[in-house]
Coordinates of C-alpha atoms and ligand atoms in Angstrom, one line a residue:
X28 CA -0.1 -0.1 0.1
X29 CA 1.2 3.4 -0.9
X30 CA 2.5 5.6 1.9
X31 CA 2.1 9.4 2.2
X32 CA 4.9 11.9 2.8
X33 CA 4.1 15.4 3.5
X34 CA 7.0 17.6 2.4
X35 CA 7.4 21.1 4.0
X36 CA 10.4 22.7 2.6
X37 CA 9.8 25.8 4.8
X38 CA 12.1 28.7 4.5
X39 CA 16.0 29.7 3.6
X40 CA 18.1 26.8 2.5
X41 CA 15.0 24.5 3.3
X42 CA 13.9 25.0 -0.3
X43 CA 17.2 24.0 -1.9
X44 CA 17.9 20.9 0.5
X45 CA 14.2 19.4 0.2
X46 CA 14.8 19.8 -3.6
X47 CA 17.6 17.2 -3.3
X48 CA 15.4 15.2 -1.0
X49 CA 13.0 15.2 -3.7
X50 CA 15.4 14.2 -6.3
X51 CA 16.5 11.4 -4.1
X52 CA 13.1 10.2 -3.5
X53 CA 12.1 10.1 -7.3
X54 CA 15.1 7.7 -7.7
X55 CA 13.9 5.4 -5.0
X56 CA 10.4 5.5 -6.5
X57 CA 11.5 4.7 -10.1
X58 CA 14.7 2.5 -9.5
X59 CA 14.1 0.9 -6.2
X60 CA 10.2 0.6 -6.3
X61 CA 9.6 2.8 -3.2
X62 CA 5.8 3.0 -3.2
X63 CA 5.1 6.6 -1.8
X64 CA 3.1 9.4 -2.6
X65 CA 4.3 12.9 -1.7
X66 CA 2.5 16.1 -1.3
X67 CA 4.1 19.6 -0.6
X68 CA 2.7 22.3 1.9
X69 CA 3.9 25.5 3.3
X70 CA 5.4 26.2 6.8
X71 CA 7.1 28.7 8.9
X72 CA 7.6 32.0 7.1
X73 CA 6.3 30.4 3.7
X74 CA 3.0 29.5 5.7
X75 CA 2.8 33.1 6.9
X76 CA 3.5 34.6 3.6
X77 CA 0.9 32.4 1.8
X78 CA -1.8 32.1 4.5
X79 CA -1.1 34.4 7.2
X80 CA -0.2 31.7 9.7
X81 CA 3.3 29.8 10.4
X82 CA 1.3 26.4 10.6
X83 CA -1.8 26.8 8.1
X84 CA -4.7 24.5 8.8
X85 CA -4.4 22.8 5.5
X86 CA -0.9 22.1 6.3
X87 CA -1.6 20.4 9.9
X88 CA -4.3 18.5 8.1
X89 CA -2.1 17.1 5.5
X90 CA 0.3 16.1 8.2
X91 CA -2.1 14.5 10.2
X92 CA -2.9 12.4 7.2
X93 CA 0.5 11.3 6.3
X94 CA 2.6 8.5 7.6
X95 CA 5.7 10.6 7.5
X96 CA 6.7 14.3 7.4
X97 CA 9.9 15.6 5.6
X98 CA 10.8 19.1 7.0
X99 CA 13.2 21.5 5.6
X100 CA 13.8 24.5 7.9
X101 CA 12.2 27.5 9.0
X102 CA 12.8 31.1 9.8
X103 CA 14.4 34.3 8.3
X104 CA 15.3 37.9 9.4
X105 CA 12.1 39.3 7.6
X106 CA 9.9 37.4 10.2
X107 CA 11.8 38.7 13.4
X108 CA 9.5 41.6 14.0
X109 CA 6.2 39.7 13.8
X110 CA 4.3 39.0 17.0
X111 CA 5.5 35.7 18.7
X112 CA 2.5 33.7 17.9
X113 CA 3.1 34.5 14.1
X114 CA 6.9 33.7 13.9
X115 CA 8.1 30.7 11.9
X116 CA 9.3 28.8 14.8
X117 CA 5.7 28.6 16.0
X118 CA 5.1 26.5 12.9
X119 CA 7.6 23.9 14.0
X120 CA 6.6 24.0 17.5
X121 CA 2.9 23.7 16.8
X122 CA 3.6 20.7 14.7
X123 CA 5.5 19.1 17.1
X124 CA 3.0 19.5 19.9
X125 CA -0.2 18.8 17.7
X126 CA 1.1 15.7 16.4
X127 CA 2.5 14.5 19.7
X128 CA 6.1 14.0 18.4
X129 CA 7.6 13.8 21.9
X130 CA 10.5 11.5 21.2
X131 CA 13.3 13.5 19.3
X132 CA 16.3 11.3 18.0
X133 CA 19.5 13.3 17.2
X134 CA 22.4 10.9 16.1
X135 CA 25.9 12.4 16.0
X136 CA 28.2 10.3 13.9
X137 CA 31.4 11.3 12.8
X138 CA 32.2 10.0 9.3
X139 CA 35.8 9.1 9.4
X140 CA 36.4 11.1 6.2
X141 CA 35.4 14.2 8.0
X142 CA 37.5 13.9 11.0
X143 CA 39.7 16.8 10.0
X144 CA 36.5 18.9 9.7
X145 CA 35.8 18.6 13.4
X146 CA 37.0 21.5 15.6
X147 CA 38.2 18.9 18.0
X148 CA 41.4 16.8 17.7
X149 CA 40.9 13.5 15.5
X150 CA 41.7 11.1 18.4
X151 CA 39.0 12.9 20.5
X152 CA 36.3 12.2 18.0
X153 CA 37.2 9.4 15.7
X154 CA 34.6 6.7 15.8
X155 CA 32.0 9.1 17.6
X156 CA 28.5 7.6 17.6
X157 CA 26.2 9.2 20.1
X158 CA 22.2 9.2 19.9
X159 CA 20.7 12.1 21.8
X160 CA 17.1 11.6 22.7
X161 CA 15.4 14.9 23.4
X162 CA 12.2 15.2 24.9
X163 CA 10.4 17.6 22.3
X164 CA 6.7 18.4 23.4
X165 CA 7.4 19.6 27.0
X166 CA 9.3 21.2 29.4
X167 CA 10.0 24.9 29.5
X168 CA 9.3 25.2 25.7
X169 CA 5.6 24.5 26.4
X170 CA 5.2 25.1 30.2
X171 CA 2.3 27.5 31.3
X172 CA 2.4 30.2 32.6
X173 CA 4.5 32.0 30.3
X174 CA 4.7 35.6 29.1
X175 CA 6.0 39.1 29.8
X176 CA 4.3 41.0 32.7
X177 CA 4.3 44.5 34.1
X178 CA 5.5 44.5 37.6
X179 CA 4.1 47.1 40.3
X180 CA 7.4 48.8 40.2
X181 CA 6.8 49.7 36.4
X182 CA 9.5 47.2 35.0
X183 CA 8.6 44.2 33.1
X184 CA 9.3 40.5 33.7
X185 CA 9.7 37.9 31.6
X186 CA 8.6 34.3 32.7
X187 CA 8.6 30.6 31.6
X188 CA 7.9 27.4 33.4
X189 CA 9.9 24.3 33.3
X190 CA 7.3 21.5 34.1
X191 CA 7.4 17.8 33.5
X192 CA 4.6 15.3 34.6
X193 CA 5.6 11.6 35.2
X194 CA 4.0 10.4 32.3
X195 CA 5.9 12.6 30.0
X196 CA 9.4 11.6 31.6
X197 CA 8.4 7.9 31.6
X198 CA 7.6 7.7 28.0
X199 CA 10.8 9.6 26.8
X200 CA 12.6 7.4 29.0
X201 CA 11.2 4.2 27.6
X202 CA 12.0 5.5 24.1
X203 CA 15.5 6.2 25.1
X204 CA 16.0 2.9 26.9
X205 CA 14.3 1.0 23.8
X206 CA 17.0 2.8 21.5
X207 CA 19.9 2.0 24.1
X208 CA 18.9 -1.7 23.6
X209 CA 19.4 -1.7 20.0
X210 CA 22.9 0.1 20.5
X211 CA 25.4 -0.4 23.1
X212 CA 23.2 -0.5 26.1
X213 CA 24.6 2.5 27.7
X214 CA 22.2 5.5 28.8
X215 CA 23.1 8.6 30.3
X216 CA 20.3 10.8 31.6
X217 CA 21.0 14.5 31.7
X218 CA 19.5 16.8 34.3
X219 CA 20.1 19.7 36.9
X220 CA 19.0 17.7 39.9
X221 CA 21.3 19.5 42.2
X222 CA 19.2 22.8 41.7
X223 CA 15.8 22.0 40.1
X224 CA 13.0 20.0 41.6
X225 CA 11.6 19.0 38.2
X226 CA 14.9 17.2 37.4
X227 CA 14.7 15.6 40.9
X228 CA 11.4 13.9 39.7
X229 CA 13.1 13.3 36.3
X230 CA 15.8 11.3 37.9
X231 CA 13.5 9.4 40.0
X232 CA 11.2 8.4 37.2
X233 CA 13.9 7.4 34.8
X234 CA 15.7 5.3 37.6
X235 CA 12.1 3.6 38.1
X236 CA 12.0 2.9 34.3
X237 CA 15.5 1.6 34.2
X238 CA 14.3 -1.2 36.5
X239 CA 12.5 -2.7 33.2
X240 CA 16.0 -2.7 31.4
X241 CA 18.4 -4.7 33.4
X242 CA 20.6 -4.9 30.4
X243 CA 21.2 -1.2 30.1
X244 CA 23.5 0.5 32.0
X245 CA 22.1 3.8 33.3
X246 CA 23.9 6.9 34.7
X247 CA 23.0 10.3 35.4
X248 CA 24.9 13.6 34.8
X249 CA 24.2 17.2 35.5
X250 CA 23.9 19.1 32.4
X251 CA 26.7 21.5 33.0
X252 CA 29.1 18.6 33.3
X253 CA 27.5 17.0 30.2
X254 CA 28.4 19.9 28.1
X255 CA 31.9 19.8 29.4
X256 CA 32.2 16.1 28.8
X257 CA 30.8 16.3 25.4
X258 CA 33.8 18.6 24.3
X259 CA 36.3 16.7 26.6
X260 CA 35.6 13.1 26.1
X261 CA 32.6 12.5 23.7
X262 CA 33.1 8.8 23.1
X263 CA 32.1 8.0 26.8
X264 CA 28.4 8.4 25.6
X265 CA 26.2 6.0 23.7
X266 CA 22.6 7.2 24.2
X267 CA 22.0 10.5 26.1
X268 CA 18.2 11.3 27.1
X269 CA 17.3 14.8 28.2
X270 CA 14.6 17.4 28.5
X271 CA 13.6 19.8 25.8
X272 CA 15.9 22.7 26.3
X273 CA 18.9 20.8 27.5
X274 CA 18.5 18.6 24.5
X275 CA 18.3 21.6 22.2
X276 CA 21.7 23.0 23.5
X277 CA 23.4 19.7 23.8
X278 CA 22.6 18.5 20.3
X279 CA 24.1 21.6 18.7
X280 CA 27.2 20.9 20.7
X281 CA 27.3 17.1 19.8
X282 CA 26.5 18.3 16.1
X283 CA 29.8 20.2 15.8
X284 CA 31.9 17.5 17.0
X285 CA 30.9 15.6 13.7
X286 CA 32.6 18.6 11.6
X287 CA 29.4 20.2 10.6
X288 CA 25.9 20.8 11.7
X289 CA 25.1 20.2 8.0
X290 CA 25.6 16.5 8.4
X291 CA 23.1 15.8 11.1
X292 CA 19.6 14.4 10.6
X293 CA 17.0 13.9 13.1
X294 CA 13.5 12.0 13.9
X295 CA 10.8 13.2 15.8
X296 CA 8.5 10.4 16.6
X297 CA 5.0 9.9 18.3
X298 CA 4.1 7.0 20.0
X299 CA 3.1 4.9 17.3
X300 CA 6.3 5.7 15.3
X301 CA 4.9 8.4 12.9
X302 CA 7.4 10.9 12.6
X303 CA 8.7 14.2 11.4
X304 CA 12.2 14.0 9.8
X305 CA 14.5 17.2 9.6
X306 CA 18.0 18.3 9.4
X307 CA 19.0 19.8 12.6
X308 CA 20.5 22.9 11.2
X309 CA 18.2 25.9 10.6
X310 CA 17.2 28.0 7.7
X311 CA 20.8 29.7 7.4
X312 CA 19.4 32.8 5.8
X313 CA 23.1 34.0 5.2
X314 CA 23.7 31.6 2.5
X315 CA 20.1 30.7 1.4
X316 CA 19.7 30.8 -2.6
X317 CA 23.3 30.3 -3.2
X318 CA 23.3 26.7 -3.6
X319 CA 26.0 25.8 -1.3
X320 CA 24.2 24.4 1.5
X321 CA 25.0 21.0 2.6
X322 CA 22.1 18.6 1.6
X323 CA 23.5 15.4 3.5
X324 CA 21.6 16.1 6.8
X325 CA 18.4 16.1 4.7
X326 CA 19.1 13.1 2.8
X327 CA 20.3 11.2 5.9
X328 CA 16.8 12.4 7.6
X329 CA 15.0 10.7 4.5
X330 CA 17.2 7.4 5.5
X331 CA 15.7 7.7 9.1
X332 CA 12.4 8.2 7.8
X333 CA 12.4 4.9 5.9
X334 CA 14.0 3.1 8.7
X335 CA 11.7 4.5 11.6
X336 CA 8.2 5.2 9.7
X337 CA 8.2 3.4 6.4
X338 CA 9.7 0.1 7.5
X339 CA 12.4 0.3 4.6
X340 CA 15.6 -0.5 6.5
X341 CA 17.4 -1.8 3.4
X342 CA 16.9 1.3 1.7
X343 CA 17.8 3.5 4.4
X344 CA 21.0 1.5 4.7
X345 CA 21.6 2.0 1.0
X346 CA 21.4 5.8 1.6
X347 CA 23.7 5.8 4.4
X348 CA 26.1 3.7 2.2
X349 CA 25.7 6.3 -0.7
X350 CA 26.5 9.1 1.6
X351 CA 29.7 7.3 2.9
X352 CA 30.7 6.6 -0.8
X353 CA 30.3 10.2 -2.0
X354 CA 32.6 11.3 1.0
X355 CA 35.0 8.6 0.1
X356 CA 34.9 10.1 -3.7
X357 CA 35.9 13.4 -2.3
X358 CA 32.7 15.3 -2.7
X359 CA 32.5 18.2 -0.3
X360 CA 30.1 21.1 0.3
X361 CA 31.6 24.3 1.5
X362 CA 30.8 23.6 5.3
X363 CA 33.1 20.4 5.1
X364 CA 35.5 21.3 2.5
X365 CA 38.0 22.6 5.0
X366 CA 39.1 25.3 2.5
X367 CA 39.5 22.7 -0.3
X368 CA 37.2 22.6 -3.5
X369 CA 33.5 22.5 -2.8
X370 CA 30.6 21.2 -4.9
X371 CA 27.3 22.7 -4.7
X372 CA 23.9 21.5 -3.3
X373 CA 22.8 20.2 -6.4
X374 CA 26.0 18.6 -7.3
X375 CA 26.2 16.8 -4.0
X376 CA 22.7 15.7 -4.3
X377 CA 23.6 14.2 -7.7
X378 CA 26.3 12.4 -6.5
X379 CA 24.3 10.6 -3.8
X380 CA 21.7 9.7 -6.4
X381 CA 24.5 8.3 -8.6
X382 CA 25.9 6.4 -5.5
X383 CA 22.5 5.0 -4.7
X384 CA 21.9 3.9 -8.5
X385 CA 25.6 2.3 -8.3
X386 CA 24.1 0.0 -5.6
X387 CA 21.4 -1.6 -7.8
Ligands
IPM539 C1 15.8 22.8 17.1 C2 15.6 24.3 16.6 C3 14.3 24.7 17.2 C4 14.2 24.4 18.8 C5 13.9 26.2 17.0 C6 13.9 26.4 15.5 C7 12.4 26.4 17.3 O1 16.6 24.9 17.3 O2 15.1 22.0 16.4 O3 16.8 22.5 17.5 O4 14.6 25.0 19.8 O5 13.8 23.1 19.0
MG540 MG1 18.2 23.7 18.3

């Protein structure tokens, strides 16, 4: 039965990198018999421009009907002065929360070919393979109350609320333990339990869930230490699980260990495995429209989509192999070229498609 993919290019380099993903999907349909139907819709700034809202009703409806969502990136300086509710980020956050995509998987894997692109010494990062599991629909990103209020003394006060209910902690913990079972069976839960009550509960619930996973070695780490350990000795980690904001920050750090944020895909899953797939880099307005963006994070996101939502692990592996092969062949976009010759976004996409076809 044909499966449906909603494609949301968004803003900035989202358009260019998604075009490469569409090219690769067409190759998978024509040459590898992948049975999918795709439909494109507007999100973020593009949603605002076309429909006056960063998450148009029609886009949300399409996403609800689809088996998987492929997302580019959102945001741009032209939208910065809009009301908070109309800013592009609201489109992404609204989609995550409306579809209950609570489990965000952000793998940080170093391709050996790119060891010299990392800002850390090769011996610190070679062989790096971490999976960050970030809670995506709760915590301080969504906690109420929130806002900016007037105080009696005439000044304003900004406030947000960091809350986690037990069931929210439990389900993300299970998600992380399940992933750890498929990997090296080491899970590090990251919190700030020395200061925050919400982290105290987080630690308690994660520990309790851990009793169902006797084969997984569970450890706990404060977030400040985790940030330091990620740049000091990142290979000590296998799977990390953490809340929404800590995960946002640590996943950018982990991304940079791999040489470029342009290499990292992600999956955001609901409890049934339906998911949204996106590169973790943003819309990069400074390089948009120049065809220099790295499409590999997006192509690797398609691989995650095939693996987690479309039950096509062989095709997913073939994409991973194709990406490894184009790196072996020396193809580099500017972000990973380390000053050497760089190919364009389109040339990189073409190279991956050719490397896929070579596997037929
Ligand atoms: C991410 C991004 C988003 C986030 C922004 C664009 C709202 O930084 O996916 O990591 O903070 O979650
Ligand atoms: Mg982020």
